């Protein structure tokens, strides 16, 4: 039986397998909530034995906290491990980046942003300085979305540089002042600080917090709840980490992208934006990670081939 895989970072594993070591019992910060309809595996053309095998593998891994399998819009398998249940919310870490990608598309649709080619520093004039690398003024929203700003990605070194960033008094200033190793648009490097800059840009462009914007244009229309969202010292909501959802709501986001931005007949995220976001802008060939091969990167979405299928992650 062939399956369409849909993500860990929001499709291929994650939405179905929520892998995390944290739970969050903080109060809900948005209204809503989506109720999945249940169905049996047989009714949806799936193998009960295959699903049981997946459940056993997930349970034995020790690091998988939940397993959800969705087929034809129905929830056909839902299992929780390590003491978790369906009410628990997880810090989804870098899955947060895909939510930021959706929010940038919505800001464009609603006219809060003019284009992806707007310059980053146009939103942060207060951080300009005479000694700044002039190439910093060339960085655009598009570069941040595709992780091609050119910054030094040693900030992702969790042993030293990462802590320097998150312990700094001003995350935006720290990110903007990262060393530029490459001309903007010429080199891919995975840097969470870039997506945090996007969250701050959304706040400045829309005149509302990233949380309030997300509640209005994404979470409420989808009928899902965000259970928590970290903030930096200036109050900006974190752009590439720190969002908490339960497994059912995270699966709803994956299902939205699986259906090109449409839920229950309503286009919540523009279909063209979804398609554009899931193109490969990374530019490398034969880049593999474990069983995931031919890895690419879109607008804050990973992609690659696994088990004979192409996955958006």
mmCIF file of C-alpha atoms in Angstrom:
data_model
loop_
_atom_site.group_PDB
_atom_site.id
_atom_site.type_symbol
_atom_site.label_atom_id
_atom_site.label_comp_id
_atom_site.label_asym_id
_atom_site.label_seq_id
_atom_site.Cartn_x
_atom_site.Cartn_y
_atom_site.Cartn_z
ATOM 1 C CA UNK A 1 0.000 0.000 0.000
ATOM 2 C CA UNK A 2 1.415 3.362 -0.982
ATOM 3 C CA UNK A 3 1.216 6.286 1.410
ATOM 4 C CA UNK A 4 1.640 9.969 0.782
ATOM 5 C CA UNK A 5 4.113 10.969 3.448
ATOM 6 C CA UNK A 6 3.520 14.189 5.226
ATOM 7 C CA UNK A 7 6.127 15.652 7.486
ATOM 8 C CA UNK A 8 7.935 15.783 10.712
ATOM 9 C CA UNK A 9 8.647 19.481 10.436
ATOM 10 C CA UNK A 10 5.131 19.412 9.347
ATOM 11 C CA UNK A 11 4.788 16.649 6.801
ATOM 12 C CA UNK A 12 6.748 13.364 6.353
ATOM 13 C CA UNK A 13 7.052 12.105 9.898
ATOM 14 C CA UNK A 14 6.464 14.810 12.314
ATOM 15 C CA UNK A 15 2.897 15.622 11.903
ATOM 16 C CA UNK A 16 2.237 11.993 12.161
ATOM 17 C CA UNK A 17 5.098 11.192 14.517
ATOM 18 C CA UNK A 18 5.478 14.024 17.012
ATOM 19 C CA UNK A 19 9.035 13.645 18.329
ATOM 20 C CA UNK A 20 9.935 15.824 21.275
ATOM 21 C CA UNK A 21 11.306 15.701 24.789
ATOM 22 C CA UNK A 22 9.243 18.566 26.171
ATOM 23 C CA UNK A 23 5.627 19.068 27.115
ATOM 24 C CA UNK A 24 3.826 22.311 27.854
ATOM 25 C CA UNK A 25 0.796 22.645 30.101
ATOM 26 C CA UNK A 26 0.558 26.445 29.805
ATOM 27 C CA UNK A 27 -2.851 28.066 29.223
ATOM 28 C CA UNK A 28 -4.180 28.170 25.691
ATOM 29 C CA UNK A 29 -3.315 31.359 23.875
ATOM 30 C CA UNK A 30 -5.837 31.127 21.063
ATOM 31 C CA UNK A 31 -9.384 29.929 20.629
ATOM 32 C CA UNK A 32 -10.515 27.134 18.395
ATOM 33 C CA UNK A 33 -9.691 23.445 18.218
ATOM 34 C CA UNK A 34 -10.122 20.928 15.428
ATOM 35 C CA UNK A 35 -11.933 17.645 16.017
ATOM 36 C CA UNK A 36 -10.653 14.797 13.871
ATOM 37 C CA UNK A 37 -13.170 12.199 12.735
ATOM 38 C CA UNK A 38 -12.093 8.637 13.452
ATOM 39 C CA UNK A 39 -12.200 5.737 11.059
ATOM 40 C CA UNK A 40 -10.793 2.234 10.912
ATOM 41 C CA UNK A 41 -7.725 1.379 8.860
ATOM 42 C CA UNK A 42 -9.741 -1.116 6.806
ATOM 43 C CA UNK A 43 -12.379 1.491 5.929
ATOM 44 C CA UNK A 44 -9.622 3.753 4.566
ATOM 45 C CA UNK A 45 -7.797 1.015 2.688
ATOM 46 C CA UNK A 46 -4.880 0.564 5.074
ATOM 47 C CA UNK A 47 -3.377 -2.518 6.648
ATOM 48 C CA UNK A 48 -4.073 -2.997 10.347
ATOM 49 C CA UNK A 49 -0.937 -5.122 10.590
ATOM 50 C CA UNK A 50 1.148 -2.363 9.027
ATOM 51 C CA UNK A 51 -0.195 0.224 11.447
ATOM 52 C CA UNK A 52 0.434 -2.079 14.408
ATOM 53 C CA UNK A 53 4.006 -2.545 13.249
ATOM 54 C CA UNK A 54 4.448 1.235 13.014
ATOM 55 C CA UNK A 55 3.007 1.617 16.507
ATOM 56 C CA UNK A 56 5.395 -0.972 17.929
ATOM 57 C CA UNK A 57 8.393 0.645 16.249
ATOM 58 C CA UNK A 58 7.414 4.059 17.571
ATOM 59 C CA UNK A 59 6.939 2.703 21.087
ATOM 60 C CA UNK A 60 10.274 0.891 21.055
ATOM 61 C CA UNK A 61 12.204 3.943 19.858
ATOM 62 C CA UNK A 62 12.033 5.599 23.260
ATOM 63 C CA UNK A 63 11.954 9.128 21.791
ATOM 64 C CA UNK A 64 8.635 9.137 19.930
ATOM 65 C CA UNK A 65 5.889 10.568 22.105
ATOM 66 C CA UNK A 66 2.934 10.291 19.739
ATOM 67 C CA UNK A 67 1.896 8.544 16.557
ATOM 68 C CA UNK A 68 -0.968 9.836 14.448
ATOM 69 C CA UNK A 69 -1.897 8.347 11.090
ATOM 70 C CA UNK A 70 -4.328 10.309 8.930
ATOM 71 C CA UNK A 71 -5.881 8.847 5.782
ATOM 72 C CA UNK A 72 -8.427 10.625 3.559
ATOM 73 C CA UNK A 73 -8.986 13.183 6.304
ATOM 74 C CA UNK A 74 -9.745 10.556 8.955
ATOM 75 C CA UNK A 75 -7.701 9.662 12.002
ATOM 76 C CA UNK A 76 -7.076 5.925 11.689
ATOM 77 C CA UNK A 77 -4.379 5.494 14.352
ATOM 78 C CA UNK A 78 -3.597 7.535 17.448
ATOM 79 C CA UNK A 79 -1.105 6.317 20.027
ATOM 80 C CA UNK A 80 0.877 8.017 22.776
ATOM 81 C CA UNK A 81 4.004 6.893 24.575
ATOM 82 C CA UNK A 82 6.278 7.853 27.471
ATOM 83 C CA UNK A 83 3.389 9.010 29.626
ATOM 84 C CA UNK A 84 1.942 11.473 27.121
ATOM 85 C CA UNK A 85 -1.664 11.715 25.929
ATOM 86 C CA UNK A 86 -3.654 13.742 23.400
ATOM 87 C CA UNK A 87 -4.014 16.719 25.747
ATOM 88 C CA UNK A 88 -0.243 17.249 25.966
ATOM 89 C CA UNK A 89 1.421 19.956 23.919
ATOM 90 C CA UNK A 90 4.988 19.721 22.672
ATOM 91 C CA UNK A 91 7.577 22.339 21.919
ATOM 92 C CA UNK A 92 7.794 21.566 18.202
ATOM 93 C CA UNK A 93 11.187 23.251 17.873
ATOM 94 C CA UNK A 94 12.100 23.837 14.206
ATOM 95 C CA UNK A 95 8.654 22.854 12.957
ATOM 96 C CA UNK A 96 7.966 26.448 14.013
ATOM 97 C CA UNK A 97 9.852 27.603 10.921
ATOM 98 C CA UNK A 98 7.187 26.194 8.607
ATOM 99 C CA UNK A 99 4.522 28.157 10.484
ATOM 100 C CA UNK A 100 6.581 31.328 9.966
ATOM 101 C CA UNK A 101 6.753 30.499 6.252
ATOM 102 C CA UNK A 102 2.953 30.313 6.114
ATOM 103 C CA UNK A 103 2.656 33.612 7.986
ATOM 104 C CA UNK A 104 4.970 35.400 5.549
ATOM 105 C CA UNK A 105 2.747 34.214 2.706
ATOM 106 C CA UNK A 106 -0.326 35.467 4.520
ATOM 107 C CA UNK A 107 1.308 38.853 5.171
ATOM 108 C CA UNK A 108 1.938 39.149 1.431
ATOM 109 C CA UNK A 109 -1.638 38.185 0.622
ATOM 110 C CA UNK A 110 -3.070 40.698 3.085
ATOM 111 C CA UNK A 111 -0.866 43.514 1.800
ATOM 112 C CA UNK A 112 1.259 43.939 4.925
ATOM 113 C CA UNK A 113 4.335 43.077 2.861
ATOM 114 C CA UNK A 114 4.905 44.422 -0.654
ATOM 115 C CA UNK A 115 7.186 41.652 -1.914
ATOM 116 C CA UNK A 116 9.781 39.114 -0.871
ATOM 117 C CA UNK A 117 12.438 41.422 -2.273
ATOM 118 C CA UNK A 118 11.955 44.020 0.443
ATOM 119 C CA UNK A 119 15.253 44.627 2.244
ATOM 120 C CA UNK A 120 15.701 43.313 5.754
ATOM 121 C CA UNK A 121 17.308 46.517 7.029
ATOM 122 C CA UNK A 122 14.307 48.577 5.901
ATOM 123 C CA UNK A 123 12.538 47.056 8.900
ATOM 124 C CA UNK A 124 15.430 47.584 11.305
ATOM 125 C CA UNK A 125 16.812 51.104 10.737
ATOM 126 C CA UNK A 126 17.503 51.385 14.464
ATOM 127 C CA UNK A 127 20.229 48.743 14.121
ATOM 128 C CA UNK A 128 22.130 50.412 11.278
ATOM 129 C CA UNK A 129 25.720 51.430 12.056
ATOM 130 C CA UNK A 130 28.540 52.952 10.051
ATOM 131 C CA UNK A 131 30.804 49.914 10.409
ATOM 132 C CA UNK A 132 28.176 47.446 9.165
ATOM 133 C CA UNK A 133 29.117 45.199 6.260
ATOM 134 C CA UNK A 134 27.441 46.924 3.268
ATOM 135 C CA UNK A 135 26.206 43.552 2.017
ATOM 136 C CA UNK A 136 23.863 43.453 5.014
ATOM 137 C CA UNK A 137 21.708 46.049 3.219
ATOM 138 C CA UNK A 138 21.277 43.622 0.317
ATOM 139 C CA UNK A 139 19.622 40.913 2.410
ATOM 140 C CA UNK A 140 15.942 40.467 1.546
ATOM 141 C CA UNK A 141 12.973 38.632 2.998
ATOM 142 C CA UNK A 142 13.449 36.050 0.246
ATOM 143 C CA UNK A 143 17.016 35.407 1.396
ATOM 144 C CA UNK A 144 15.840 34.858 4.973
ATOM 145 C CA UNK A 145 13.039 32.527 3.840
ATOM 146 C CA UNK A 146 15.404 30.350 1.828
ATOM 147 C CA UNK A 147 18.288 30.481 4.349
ATOM 148 C CA UNK A 148 20.514 32.233 1.830
ATOM 149 C CA UNK A 149 21.321 35.476 3.655
ATOM 150 C CA UNK A 150 25.030 34.626 3.771
ATOM 151 C CA UNK A 151 25.505 34.751 7.541
ATOM 152 C CA UNK A 152 28.028 32.637 9.429
ATOM 153 C CA UNK A 153 26.081 29.563 10.527
ATOM 154 C CA UNK A 154 28.420 28.729 13.396
ATOM 155 C CA UNK A 155 25.681 30.343 15.504
ATOM 156 C CA UNK A 156 23.975 26.932 15.257
ATOM 157 C CA UNK A 157 26.825 25.480 17.370
ATOM 158 C CA UNK A 158 24.787 24.692 20.478
ATOM 159 C CA UNK A 159 27.836 24.302 22.712
ATOM 160 C CA UNK A 160 28.930 27.945 22.508
ATOM 161 C CA UNK A 161 27.571 30.330 19.890
ATOM 162 C CA UNK A 162 23.908 29.401 20.253
ATOM 163 C CA UNK A 163 23.997 30.187 23.955
ATOM 164 C CA UNK A 164 25.682 33.504 23.241
ATOM 165 C CA UNK A 165 22.764 34.422 21.007
ATOM 166 C CA UNK A 166 19.868 33.351 23.242
ATOM 167 C CA UNK A 167 21.581 34.804 26.320
ATOM 168 C CA UNK A 168 22.247 38.123 24.612
ATOM 169 C CA UNK A 169 20.135 41.135 25.691
ATOM 170 C CA UNK A 170 18.970 41.788 22.107
ATOM 171 C CA UNK A 171 18.487 38.821 19.765
ATOM 172 C CA UNK A 172 17.709 40.984 16.739
ATOM 173 C CA UNK A 173 20.867 43.050 17.119
ATOM 174 C CA UNK A 174 22.955 39.912 17.631
ATOM 175 C CA UNK A 175 21.511 38.280 14.497
ATOM 176 C CA UNK A 176 21.923 41.332 12.254
ATOM 177 C CA UNK A 177 25.533 41.670 13.377
ATOM 178 C CA UNK A 178 26.487 38.099 12.507
ATOM 179 C CA UNK A 179 29.479 37.914 10.188
ATOM 180 C CA UNK A 180 28.613 37.681 6.504
ATOM 181 C CA UNK A 181 30.650 34.880 4.959
ATOM 182 C CA UNK A 182 28.921 34.954 1.565
ATOM 183 C CA UNK A 183 27.121 37.426 -0.651
ATOM 184 C CA UNK A 184 23.364 37.306 0.004
ATOM 185 C CA UNK A 185 21.581 34.830 -2.244
ATOM 186 C CA UNK A 186 24.670 32.794 -3.159
ATOM 187 C CA UNK A 187 24.993 30.229 -0.380
ATOM 188 C CA UNK A 188 22.627 28.075 1.699
ATOM 189 C CA UNK A 189 23.218 27.800 5.450
ATOM 190 C CA UNK A 190 20.642 26.713 8.022
ATOM 191 C CA UNK A 191 20.411 29.502 10.615
ATOM 192 C CA UNK A 192 17.539 29.792 13.092
ATOM 193 C CA UNK A 193 18.368 33.442 13.781
ATOM 194 C CA UNK A 194 17.232 34.287 10.243
ATOM 195 C CA UNK A 195 13.714 33.025 10.935
ATOM 196 C CA UNK A 196 13.655 34.998 14.162
ATOM 197 C CA UNK A 197 14.342 38.087 12.063
ATOM 198 C CA UNK A 198 11.326 37.125 9.941
ATOM 199 C CA UNK A 199 9.105 37.022 13.031
ATOM 200 C CA UNK A 200 10.244 40.517 13.978
ATOM 201 C CA UNK A 201 9.656 41.709 10.403
ATOM 202 C CA UNK A 202 6.100 40.345 10.579
ATOM 203 C CA UNK A 203 5.506 42.261 13.794
ATOM 204 C CA UNK A 204 6.844 45.493 12.325
ATOM 205 C CA UNK A 205 5.006 45.091 8.999
ATOM 206 C CA UNK A 206 1.609 44.147 10.429
ATOM 207 C CA UNK A 207 1.605 46.377 13.498
ATOM 208 C CA UNK A 208 0.601 43.425 15.665
ATOM 209 C CA UNK A 209 2.537 40.704 17.439
ATOM 210 C CA UNK A 210 3.370 37.625 15.394
ATOM 211 C CA UNK A 211 1.096 35.707 17.769
ATOM 212 C CA UNK A 212 -1.895 37.989 17.184
ATOM 213 C CA UNK A 213 -1.309 37.927 13.432
ATOM 214 C CA UNK A 214 -1.077 34.126 13.464
ATOM 215 C CA UNK A 215 -4.237 33.782 15.559
ATOM 216 C CA UNK A 216 -6.191 36.032 13.176
ATOM 217 C CA UNK A 217 -5.042 34.700 9.819
ATOM 218 C CA UNK A 218 -3.927 31.103 10.439
ATOM 219 C CA UNK A 219 -4.773 29.444 13.747
ATOM 220 C CA UNK A 220 -8.420 30.468 14.052
ATOM 221 C CA UNK A 221 -9.235 29.816 10.370
ATOM 222 C CA UNK A 222 -7.637 26.368 10.760
ATOM 223 C CA UNK A 223 -9.439 25.715 14.034
ATOM 224 C CA UNK A 224 -6.266 24.872 15.959
ATOM 225 C CA UNK A 225 -4.780 26.114 19.218
ATOM 226 C CA UNK A 226 -1.251 27.170 20.020
ATOM 227 C CA UNK A 227 -0.460 26.233 23.598
ATOM 228 C CA UNK A 228 2.620 28.401 24.102
ATOM 229 C CA UNK A 229 5.149 30.501 22.223
ATOM 230 C CA UNK A 230 8.493 31.764 23.523
ATOM 231 C CA UNK A 231 9.542 35.425 23.278
ATOM 232 C CA UNK A 232 12.897 37.186 23.095
ATOM 233 C CA UNK A 233 13.994 39.947 25.516
ATOM 234 C CA UNK A 234 12.287 42.614 23.365
ATOM 235 C CA UNK A 235 9.023 40.663 23.309
ATOM 236 C CA UNK A 236 9.238 39.345 19.728
ATOM 237 C CA UNK A 237 7.834 35.837 19.385
ATOM 238 C CA UNK A 238 10.530 33.387 18.391
ATOM 239 C CA UNK A 239 10.680 32.781 14.671
ATOM 240 C CA UNK A 240 12.306 29.385 14.371
ATOM 241 C CA UNK A 241 11.543 27.535 17.583
ATOM 242 C CA UNK A 242 9.506 27.659 20.757
ATOM 243 C CA UNK A 243 5.967 27.039 19.499
ATOM 244 C CA UNK A 244 3.886 24.398 21.312
ATOM 245 C CA UNK A 245 1.031 22.345 19.842
ATOM 246 C CA UNK A 246 -0.583 19.059 20.615
ATOM 247 C CA UNK A 247 -0.186 16.260 18.096
ATOM 248 C CA UNK A 248 -3.685 16.582 16.637
ATOM 249 C CA UNK A 249 -3.295 20.283 15.833
ATOM 250 C CA UNK A 250 0.170 19.776 14.408
ATOM 251 C CA UNK A 251 -1.238 17.099 12.124
ATOM 252 C CA UNK A 252 -3.869 19.594 10.974
ATOM 253 C CA UNK A 253 -1.125 21.939 9.787
ATOM 254 C CA UNK A 254 0.509 19.142 7.818
ATOM 255 C CA UNK A 255 -2.841 18.222 6.325
ATOM 256 C CA UNK A 256 -3.330 21.847 5.261
ATOM 257 C CA UNK A 257 -0.093 21.768 3.262
ATOM 258 C CA UNK A 258 -0.792 18.292 1.937
ATOM 259 C CA UNK A 259 -3.889 19.856 0.349
ATOM 260 C CA UNK A 260 -2.190 22.965 -0.998
ATOM 261 C CA UNK A 261 -3.429 25.333 1.693
ATOM 262 C CA UNK A 262 -7.075 24.255 1.571
ATOM 263 C CA UNK A 263 -9.138 22.906 4.492
ATOM 264 C CA UNK A 264 -12.828 22.067 4.392
ATOM 265 C CA UNK A 265 -13.131 23.806 1.035
ATOM 266 C CA UNK A 266 -11.546 27.070 2.222
ATOM 267 C CA UNK A 267 -8.211 28.355 0.972
ATOM 268 C CA UNK A 268 -6.516 29.356 4.236
ATOM 269 C CA UNK A 269 -2.998 29.704 2.808
ATOM 270 C CA UNK A 270 -2.791 30.601 -0.885
ATOM 271 C CA UNK A 271 -2.257 27.516 -3.007
ATOM 272 C CA UNK A 272 0.364 29.310 -5.082
ATOM 273 C CA UNK A 273 2.273 30.190 -1.916
ATOM 274 C CA UNK A 274 2.268 26.559 -0.774
ATOM 275 C CA UNK A 275 3.552 25.402 -4.158
ATOM 276 C CA UNK A 276 6.211 28.123 -4.241
ATOM 277 C CA UNK A 277 7.286 27.362 -0.671
ATOM 278 C CA UNK A 278 7.859 23.705 -1.468
ATOM 279 C CA UNK A 279 10.284 24.295 -4.340
ATOM 280 C CA UNK A 280 13.989 23.610 -3.806
ATOM 281 C CA UNK A 281 16.032 26.801 -3.519
ATOM 282 C CA UNK A 282 19.007 25.217 -1.796
ATOM 283 C CA UNK A 283 20.896 24.351 -4.958
ATOM 284 C CA UNK A 284 22.880 21.306 -3.844
ATOM 285 C CA UNK A 285 22.697 17.864 -5.421
ATOM 286 C CA UNK A 286 23.176 14.454 -3.807
ATOM 287 C CA UNK A 287 22.967 15.831 -0.273
ATOM 288 C CA UNK A 288 21.846 12.998 2.009
ATOM 289 C CA UNK A 289 21.076 12.584 5.715
ATOM 290 C CA UNK A 290 20.561 9.008 6.858
ATOM 291 C CA UNK A 291 17.771 7.484 4.815
ATOM 292 C CA UNK A 292 16.669 10.887 3.510
ATOM 293 C CA UNK A 293 18.327 11.515 0.152
ATOM 294 C CA UNK A 294 18.415 14.281 -2.454
ATOM 295 C CA UNK A 295 17.714 16.829 0.240
ATOM 296 C CA UNK A 296 16.514 20.280 -0.753
ATOM 297 C CA UNK A 297 15.194 23.366 1.016
ATOM 298 C CA UNK A 298 12.305 25.631 0.094
ATOM 299 C CA UNK A 299 10.868 28.541 2.036
ATOM 300 C CA UNK A 300 11.568 27.088 5.507
ATOM 301 C CA UNK A 301 10.622 23.577 4.421
ATOM 302 C CA UNK A 302 12.972 20.628 3.960
ATOM 303 C CA UNK A 303 12.346 18.100 1.227
ATOM 304 C CA UNK A 304 13.892 14.868 0.079
ATOM 305 C CA UNK A 305 13.373 11.264 -0.953
ATOM 306 C CA UNK A 306 12.784 8.452 1.506
ATOM 307 C CA UNK A 307 11.589 4.899 0.955
ATOM 308 C CA UNK A 308 10.816 5.587 -2.700
ATOM 309 C CA UNK A 309 8.697 8.673 -1.976
ATOM 310 C CA UNK A 310 9.309 12.401 -2.151
ATOM 311 C CA UNK A 311 8.604 14.083 1.182
ATOM 312 C CA UNK A 312 8.099 17.666 2.260
ATOM 313 C CA UNK A 313 9.369 17.993 5.823
#
